[in-house]
Amino acid sequence: MTPLVLVHSAGATPAIWDPVRRHLKGIPTLTPALPGRLGAGSPSDDVAVHAEAVLATMDDAGVDRATIAGHSLGGGVALWLALNRPARVAAIGLVSTGARLRVRPEVLAALPGGLEEVAPAMAAANFPPNARAELLEARRREYSSVGGPTVLADLTACDRFDVLDRLWEIRCRAQVLVGTQDALTPPKYARVLAERISAARLIEYPDAGHMLPVERPAEVAGELAVLWAASLDGAVSGGGSSAVADRGSGWVSPSRTG
């Protein structure tokens, strides 16, 4: 079995992927919990520890290799695995993420003691202006349920993460998805990923924010289904010749909107 592993974001749980999974009929999925929630151990401020937790979930399920898609922090985990455990990774889906994930210092300073005070503003930053109130409230509740210490550890892991200078090492297929109104990991982050990963494809969603799995679940599911199916043929390897071959097959394309 080569499943699609869906890795959640900072201050979230695997439930963030539920809207997407409803559209992934017939595709085996795993949704690991990152450290600090749902019995997955103590919070961690290191993306490498989060990545090892994902590998442990794969091991428990008897999965040697998988397509790994991550949202935000989860995208950082997918990048880390593609760079440091490439034999376990068939392809990566990079959803609302970047090779660097800097966090505003004032947000880190307010946690964990001030989570309830800053959670509404944090939730609002996940969505475009004029987002529906129920979306904002659901995200605020999720931050609260995860708790201040875990949110702080997650965001610290994001802030310390930086693989910008190593993106050229990634040789597996990559699907890069971003909302044009994403204020947390803006489109310029996604474009760098697509430019520096040789077998990458970029898709930008007009008027969408940071929470693509919630805002555009059917579209995200469709793109990840294509990535998963393509990954069954094996990872791209080698240098420039393989990238040219992929471009010829139509896998790698210029960024598009919609």
PDB file of C-alpha atoms in Angstrom, residues 42-199:
ATOM      1  CA  SER A  42       5.049  16.054  24.413  1.00  0.00           C
ATOM      2  CA  PRO A  43       5.019  19.254  22.336  1.00  0.00           C
ATOM      3  CA  SER A  44       8.132  19.831  20.245  1.00  0.00           C
ATOM      4  CA  ASP A  45       9.717  22.956  18.798  1.00  0.00           C
ATOM      5  CA  ASP A  46      11.708  20.955  16.203  1.00  0.00           C
ATOM      6  CA  VAL A  47      10.333  20.039  12.756  1.00  0.00           C
ATOM      7  CA  ALA A  48      12.617  16.993  12.750  1.00  0.00           C
ATOM      8  CA  VAL A  49      10.779  15.602  15.789  1.00  0.00           C
ATOM      9  CA  HIS A  50       7.445  16.189  14.058  1.00  0.00           C
ATOM     10  CA  ALA A  51       8.773  14.384  10.984  1.00  0.00           C
ATOM     11  CA  GLU A  52       9.900  11.402  13.028  1.00  0.00           C
ATOM     12  CA  ALA A  53       6.399  11.217  14.528  1.00  0.00           C
ATOM     13  CA  VAL A  54       4.994  10.955  11.002  1.00  0.00           C
ATOM     14  CA  LEU A  55       7.458   8.167  10.198  1.00  0.00           C
ATOM     15  CA  ALA A  56       6.423   6.362  13.389  1.00  0.00           C
ATOM     16  CA  THR A  57       2.789   6.485  12.261  1.00  0.00           C
ATOM     17  CA  MET A  58       3.817   5.077   8.885  1.00  0.00           C
ATOM     18  CA  ASP A  59       5.813   2.329  10.587  1.00  0.00           C
ATOM     19  CA  ASP A  60       2.866   1.414  12.809  1.00  0.00           C
ATOM     20  CA  ALA A  61       0.711   1.104   9.682  1.00  0.00           C
ATOM     21  CA  GLY A  62       3.312  -1.000   7.873  1.00  0.00           C
ATOM     22  CA  VAL A  63       3.956   1.714   5.290  1.00  0.00           C
ATOM     23  CA  ASP A  64       7.480   1.950   3.890  1.00  0.00           C
ATOM     24  CA  ARG A  65       6.858   4.744   1.382  1.00  0.00           C
ATOM     25  CA  ALA A  66       4.073   7.262   0.840  1.00  0.00           C
ATOM     26  CA  THR A  67       2.970  10.441  -0.827  1.00  0.00           C
ATOM     27  CA  ILE A  68       3.169  13.038   1.945  1.00  0.00           C
ATOM     28  CA  ALA A  69       1.066  16.191   1.818  1.00  0.00           C
ATOM     29  CA  GLY A  70       1.345  18.831   4.492  1.00  0.00           C
ATOM     30  CA  HIS A  71      -0.451  22.041   5.343  1.00  0.00           C
ATOM     31  CA  SER A  72       1.712  24.920   6.656  1.00  0.00           C
ATOM     32  CA  LEU A  73       3.872  23.331   9.406  1.00  0.00           C
ATOM     33  CA  GLY A  74       2.882  19.995   7.869  1.00  0.00           C
ATOM     34  CA  GLY A  75       4.374  21.199   4.596  1.00  0.00           C
ATOM     35  CA  GLY A  76       7.623  21.855   6.445  1.00  0.00           C
ATOM     36  CA  VAL A  77       7.469  18.273   7.683  1.00  0.00           C
ATOM     37  CA  ALA A  78       6.969  17.025   4.116  1.00  0.00           C
ATOM     38  CA  LEU A  79       9.974  19.054   2.931  1.00  0.00           C
ATOM     39  CA  TRP A  80      12.123  17.754   5.804  1.00  0.00           C
ATOM     40  CA  LEU A  81      11.226  14.168   4.971  1.00  0.00           C
ATOM     41  CA  ALA A  82      11.896  14.644   1.251  1.00  0.00           C
ATOM     42  CA  LEU A  83      15.335  16.019   2.120  1.00  0.00           C
ATOM     43  CA  ASN A  84      16.327  13.730   4.975  1.00  0.00           C
ATOM     44  CA  ARG A  85      14.363  10.505   4.434  1.00  0.00           C
ATOM     45  CA  PRO A  86      13.886  10.454   0.640  1.00  0.00           C
ATOM     46  CA  ALA A  87      13.483   6.673   0.482  1.00  0.00           C
ATOM     47  CA  ARG A  88      10.246   7.015   2.488  1.00  0.00           C
ATOM     48  CA  VAL A  89       8.771   9.703   0.209  1.00  0.00           C
ATOM     49  CA  ALA A  90       7.132   9.032  -3.162  1.00  0.00           C
ATOM     50  CA  ALA A  91       5.936  12.626  -3.699  1.00  0.00           C
ATOM     51  CA  ILE A  92       5.101  15.712  -1.655  1.00  0.00           C
ATOM     52  CA  GLY A  93       2.072  17.978  -1.572  1.00  0.00           C
ATOM     53  CA  LEU A  94       2.955  21.434  -0.251  1.00  0.00           C
ATOM     54  CA  VAL A  95      -0.208  23.249   0.800  1.00  0.00           C
ATOM     55  CA  SER A  96       0.030  26.841   2.078  1.00  0.00           C
ATOM     56  CA  THR A  97       3.623  26.470   3.196  1.00  0.00           C
ATOM     57  CA  GLY A  98       7.189  27.569   2.548  1.00  0.00           C
ATOM     58  CA  ALA A  99      10.847  26.644   2.853  1.00  0.00           C
ATOM     59  CA  ARG A 100      11.002  29.218   5.661  1.00  0.00           C
ATOM     60  CA  LEU A 101       8.101  29.707   8.069  1.00  0.00           C
ATOM     61  CA  ARG A 102       8.854  32.805  10.089  1.00  0.00           C
ATOM     62  CA  VAL A 103       6.421  33.795  12.861  1.00  0.00           C
ATOM     63  CA  ARG A 104       5.913  37.329  14.156  1.00  0.00           C
ATOM     64  CA  PRO A 105       7.873  37.780  17.419  1.00  0.00           C
ATOM     65  CA  GLU A 106       4.913  39.367  19.180  1.00  0.00           C
ATOM     66  CA  VAL A 107       2.842  36.225  18.587  1.00  0.00           C
ATOM     67  CA  LEU A 108       5.519  33.992  20.101  1.00  0.00           C
ATOM     68  CA  ALA A 109       5.915  36.412  23.021  1.00  0.00           C
ATOM     69  CA  ALA A 110       2.187  36.242  23.780  1.00  0.00           C
ATOM     70  CA  LEU A 111       2.180  32.447  24.140  1.00  0.00           C
ATOM     71  CA  PRO A 112       1.406  30.291  25.994  1.00  0.00           C
ATOM     72  CA  GLY A 113      -0.117  32.409  28.754  1.00  0.00           C
ATOM     73  CA  GLY A 114      -1.970  34.740  26.433  1.00  0.00           C
ATOM     74  CA  LEU A 115      -3.431  32.227  23.986  1.00  0.00           C
ATOM     75  CA  GLU A 116      -7.044  33.135  24.668  1.00  0.00           C
ATOM     76  CA  GLU A 117      -6.263  36.813  24.102  1.00  0.00           C
ATOM     77  CA  VAL A 118      -4.404  36.342  20.806  1.00  0.00           C
ATOM     78  CA  ALA A 119      -6.361  33.362  19.407  1.00  0.00           C
ATOM     79  CA  PRO A 120      -9.071  35.496  17.702  1.00  0.00           C
ATOM     80  CA  ALA A 121      -6.469  37.567  15.846  1.00  0.00           C
ATOM     81  CA  MET A 122      -4.482  34.442  14.988  1.00  0.00           C
ATOM     82  CA  ALA A 123      -7.619  32.791  13.641  1.00  0.00           C
ATOM     83  CA  ALA A 124      -8.473  35.825  11.521  1.00  0.00           C
ATOM     84  CA  ALA A 125      -4.992  35.791   9.967  1.00  0.00           C
ATOM     85  CA  ASN A 126      -5.729  32.336   8.552  1.00  0.00           C
ATOM     86  CA  PHE A 127      -8.481  33.625   6.275  1.00  0.00           C
ATOM     87  CA  PRO A 128      -9.061  36.417   3.758  1.00  0.00           C
ATOM     88  CA  PRO A 129     -10.847  39.570   4.910  1.00  0.00           C
ATOM     89  CA  ASN A 130     -14.599  39.155   5.315  1.00  0.00           C
ATOM     90  CA  ALA A 131     -14.327  35.394   5.925  1.00  0.00           C
ATOM     91  CA  ARG A 132     -17.421  33.781   7.410  1.00  0.00           C
ATOM     92  CA  ALA A 133     -17.669  34.133  11.174  1.00  0.00           C
ATOM     93  CA  GLU A 134     -18.125  30.384  11.654  1.00  0.00           C
ATOM     94  CA  LEU A 135     -14.762  29.704   9.992  1.00  0.00           C
ATOM     95  CA  LEU A 136     -13.010  32.144  12.298  1.00  0.00           C
ATOM     96  CA  GLU A 137     -14.718  30.722  15.372  1.00  0.00           C
ATOM     97  CA  ALA A 138     -13.880  27.130  14.416  1.00  0.00           C
ATOM     98  CA  ARG A 139     -10.222  28.023  14.014  1.00  0.00           C
ATOM     99  CA  ARG A 140     -10.187  29.916  17.318  1.00  0.00           C
ATOM    100  CA  ARG A 141     -11.690  26.901  19.080  1.00  0.00           C
ATOM    101  CA  GLU A 142      -9.090  24.652  17.520  1.00  0.00           C
ATOM    102  CA  TYR A 143      -6.241  26.784  18.846  1.00  0.00           C
ATOM    103  CA  SER A 144      -7.843  26.665  22.290  1.00  0.00           C
ATOM    104  CA  SER A 145      -8.345  22.905  22.198  1.00  0.00           C
ATOM    105  CA  VAL A 146      -4.717  22.304  21.226  1.00  0.00           C
ATOM    106  CA  GLY A 147      -3.555  24.569  24.066  1.00  0.00           C
ATOM    107  CA  GLY A 148      -0.981  27.287  24.579  1.00  0.00           C
ATOM    108  CA  PRO A 149       2.121  25.128  25.182  1.00  0.00           C
ATOM    109  CA  THR A 150       1.564  23.094  22.026  1.00  0.00           C
ATOM    110  CA  VAL A 151       0.699  26.114  19.893  1.00  0.00           C
ATOM    111  CA  LEU A 152       3.874  27.824  21.139  1.00  0.00           C
ATOM    112  CA  ALA A 153       5.999  24.750  20.388  1.00  0.00           C
ATOM    113  CA  ASP A 154       4.450  24.385  16.927  1.00  0.00           C
ATOM    114  CA  LEU A 155       5.016  28.022  16.021  1.00  0.00           C
ATOM    115  CA  THR A 156       8.557  27.956  17.406  1.00  0.00           C
ATOM    116  CA  ALA A 157       9.259  24.934  15.201  1.00  0.00           C
ATOM    117  CA  CYS A 158       7.928  26.926  12.252  1.00  0.00           C
ATOM    118  CA  ASP A 159      10.027  29.954  13.130  1.00  0.00           C
ATOM    119  CA  ARG A 160      13.231  27.883  13.308  1.00  0.00           C
ATOM    120  CA  PHE A 161      12.546  25.989  10.087  1.00  0.00           C
ATOM    121  CA  ASP A 162      14.678  26.899   7.077  1.00  0.00           C
ATOM    122  CA  VAL A 163      15.498  24.595   4.151  1.00  0.00           C
ATOM    123  CA  LEU A 164      15.567  27.323   1.509  1.00  0.00           C
ATOM    124  CA  ASP A 165      19.108  26.538   0.408  1.00  0.00           C
ATOM    125  CA  ARG A 166      18.398  22.805   0.090  1.00  0.00           C
ATOM    126  CA  LEU A 167      15.313  22.799  -2.127  1.00  0.00           C
ATOM    127  CA  TRP A 168      17.391  21.899  -5.192  1.00  0.00           C
ATOM    128  CA  GLU A 169      18.122  18.515  -3.540  1.00  0.00           C
ATOM    129  CA  ILE A 170      14.489  17.375  -3.783  1.00  0.00           C
ATOM    130  CA  ARG A 171      13.961  15.002  -6.697  1.00  0.00           C
ATOM    131  CA  CYS A 172      10.465  13.643  -6.064  1.00  0.00           C
ATOM    132  CA  ARG A 173       7.337  15.146  -7.607  1.00  0.00           C
ATOM    133  CA  ALA A 174       5.883  18.114  -5.762  1.00  0.00           C
ATOM    134  CA  GLN A 175       2.475  19.782  -5.938  1.00  0.00           C
ATOM    135  CA  VAL A 176       2.522  23.340  -4.578  1.00  0.00           C
ATOM    136  CA  LEU A 177      -0.850  24.896  -3.680  1.00  0.00           C
ATOM    137  CA  VAL A 178      -1.430  28.418  -2.360  1.00  0.00           C
ATOM    138  CA  GLY A 179      -4.221  30.941  -1.952  1.00  0.00           C
ATOM    139  CA  THR A 180      -3.659  34.351  -3.487  1.00  0.00           C
ATOM    140  CA  GLN A 181      -4.879  35.970  -0.238  1.00  0.00           C
ATOM    141  CA  ASP A 182      -2.683  33.877   2.064  1.00  0.00           C
ATOM    142  CA  ALA A 183      -1.169  36.334   4.560  1.00  0.00           C
ATOM    143  CA  LEU A 184       0.770  33.729   6.571  1.00  0.00           C
ATOM    144  CA  THR A 185       2.560  31.878   3.758  1.00  0.00           C
ATOM    145  CA  PRO A 186       2.013  34.221   0.800  1.00  0.00           C
ATOM    146  CA  PRO A 187       2.236  33.206  -2.860  1.00  0.00           C
ATOM    147  CA  LYS A 188       5.858  34.320  -3.111  1.00  0.00           C
ATOM    148  CA  TYR A 189       6.752  31.433  -0.759  1.00  0.00           C
ATOM    149  CA  ALA A 190       4.997  28.952  -3.039  1.00  0.00           C
ATOM    150  CA  ARG A 191       6.637  30.366  -6.150  1.00  0.00           C
ATOM    151  CA  VAL A 192      10.080  29.857  -4.647  1.00  0.00           C
ATOM    152  CA  LEU A 193       9.203  26.226  -3.910  1.00  0.00           C
ATOM    153  CA  ALA A 194       8.022  25.705  -7.479  1.00  0.00           C
ATOM    154  CA  GLU A 195      11.064  27.410  -8.957  1.00  0.00           C
ATOM    155  CA  ARG A 196      13.652  25.496  -6.928  1.00  0.00           C
ATOM    156  CA  ILE A 197      12.141  21.995  -6.828  1.00  0.00           C
ATOM    157  CA  SER A 198      12.825  20.485 -10.228  1.00  0.00           C
ATOM    158  CA  ALA A 199       9.655  18.398 -10.602  1.00  0.00           C
TER     159      ALA A 199
END
